[in-house]
Every structure is written in structure tokens, then in C-alpha cells.
GROMACS .gro file of C-alpha atoms in nm:
model
   75
    1UNK     CA    1  -1.037  -0.645  -0.724
    2UNK     CA    2  -1.377  -0.731  -0.866
    3UNK     CA    3  -1.241  -0.733  -1.221
    4UNK     CA    4  -0.956  -0.961  -1.117
    5UNK     CA    5  -1.195  -1.205  -0.946
    6UNK     CA    6  -1.419  -1.206  -1.254
    7UNK     CA    7  -1.120  -1.274  -1.478
    8UNK     CA    8  -1.014  -1.569  -1.260
    9UNK     CA    9  -1.364  -1.714  -1.276
   10UNK     CA   10  -1.396  -1.665  -1.654
   11UNK     CA   11  -1.064  -1.837  -1.726
   12UNK     CA   12  -1.156  -2.115  -1.483
   13UNK     CA   13  -0.826  -2.058  -1.298
   14UNK     CA   14  -0.988  -2.169  -0.977
   15UNK     CA   15  -1.310  -2.303  -0.837
   16UNK     CA   16  -1.465  -2.263  -0.495
   17UNK     CA   17  -1.489  -2.587  -0.301
   18UNK     CA   18  -1.580  -2.670   0.056
   19UNK     CA   19  -1.295  -2.709   0.303
   20UNK     CA   20  -1.241  -3.060   0.444
   21UNK     CA   21  -1.339  -3.093   0.807
   22UNK     CA   22  -1.056  -3.017   1.050
   23UNK     CA   23  -0.847  -2.825   0.792
   24UNK     CA   24  -0.757  -2.456   0.792
   25UNK     CA   25  -0.732  -2.254   0.472
   26UNK     CA   26  -0.395  -2.109   0.372
   27UNK     CA   27  -0.401  -1.733   0.421
   28UNK     CA   28  -0.382  -1.499   0.125
   29UNK     CA   29  -0.358  -1.127   0.063
   30UNK     CA   30  -0.421  -0.877  -0.215
   31UNK     CA   31  -0.123  -0.702  -0.373
   32UNK     CA   32  -0.200  -0.375  -0.550
   33UNK     CA   33   0.007  -0.202  -0.817
   34UNK     CA   34  -0.028   0.120  -1.013
   35UNK     CA   35   0.086   0.084  -1.375
   36UNK     CA   36   0.211   0.414  -1.518
   37UNK     CA   37   0.282   0.530  -1.871
   38UNK     CA   38   0.620   0.671  -1.972
   39UNK     CA   39   0.491   1.025  -1.918
   40UNK     CA   40   0.393   0.942  -1.557
   41UNK     CA   41   0.016   0.926  -1.606
   42UNK     CA   42  -0.168   0.632  -1.454
   43UNK     CA   43  -0.242   0.367  -1.715
   44UNK     CA   44  -0.434   0.125  -1.492
   45UNK     CA   45  -0.463  -0.016  -1.143
   46UNK     CA   46  -0.385  -0.384  -1.096
   47UNK     CA   47  -0.473  -0.625  -0.819
   48UNK     CA   48  -0.332  -0.972  -0.761
   49UNK     CA   49  -0.434  -1.233  -0.506
   50UNK     CA   50  -0.133  -1.414  -0.361
   51UNK     CA   51  -0.120  -1.700  -0.113
   52UNK     CA   52   0.104  -1.688   0.193
   53UNK     CA   53   0.282  -2.009   0.101
   54UNK     CA   54   0.539  -1.975   0.378
   55UNK     CA   55   0.273  -2.080   0.630
   56UNK     CA   56   0.242  -2.430   0.479
   57UNK     CA   57   0.404  -2.737   0.635
   58UNK     CA   58   0.553  -3.014   0.422
   59UNK     CA   59   0.368  -3.343   0.452
   60UNK     CA   60   0.063  -3.170   0.601
   61UNK     CA   61  -0.037  -2.902   0.350
   62UNK     CA   62   0.162  -3.030   0.053
   63UNK     CA   63   0.388  -3.315  -0.058
   64UNK     CA   64   0.595  -3.143  -0.327
   65UNK     CA   65   0.653  -2.802  -0.487
   66UNK     CA   66   0.695  -2.717  -0.852
   67UNK     CA   67   0.814  -2.376  -0.956
   68UNK     CA   68   0.906  -2.346  -1.323
   69UNK     CA   69   1.195  -2.112  -1.397
   70UNK     CA   70   1.306  -2.004  -1.740
   71UNK     CA   71   1.646  -1.873  -1.842
   72UNK     CA   72   1.671  -1.562  -2.057
   73UNK     CA   73   1.880  -1.754  -2.312
   74UNK     CA   74   1.592  -1.998  -2.362
   75UNK     CA   75   1.362  -1.717  -2.472
   0.00000   0.00000   0.00000
């Protein structure tokens, strides 16, 4: 987890800001994954921080969503 947090800070993916008064933060959780080689040995452990977006309410927490999707034929 520490390496993942450091990577996010180094790439300036996010920044820590103070929460506006009267607002609640959106919950998040860590998702862990073990990456294995073809022979079954562990290559590395990965951690990813994901937000629980299903708890948001339209018009209160957000106004619009954007989720880019790519087709395999485009690649």
C-alpha cells in the first residue's frame, strides 16, 4: 500500500485538500491482488485504492459522469 500511495503522490494523480464544511467524504477501500508468473510463482503484490462510487447521489455529489470505453477494433 505504501508504494502505491507514493506512486500516486509522485505522479501527482491526486492531492490532499480539506473537506468543505458540512460535507462527507466518499468512502473508499483497498483492493489487493497477487500477480503470478506462468509457473505459479508470485511475481508481485498489487494494491489499488478504489472509491465506492455507488454511494454518491446525482446533483449532490456530482453533476455528470464520464467513463471512457474503448472497443477492441479501435486498438
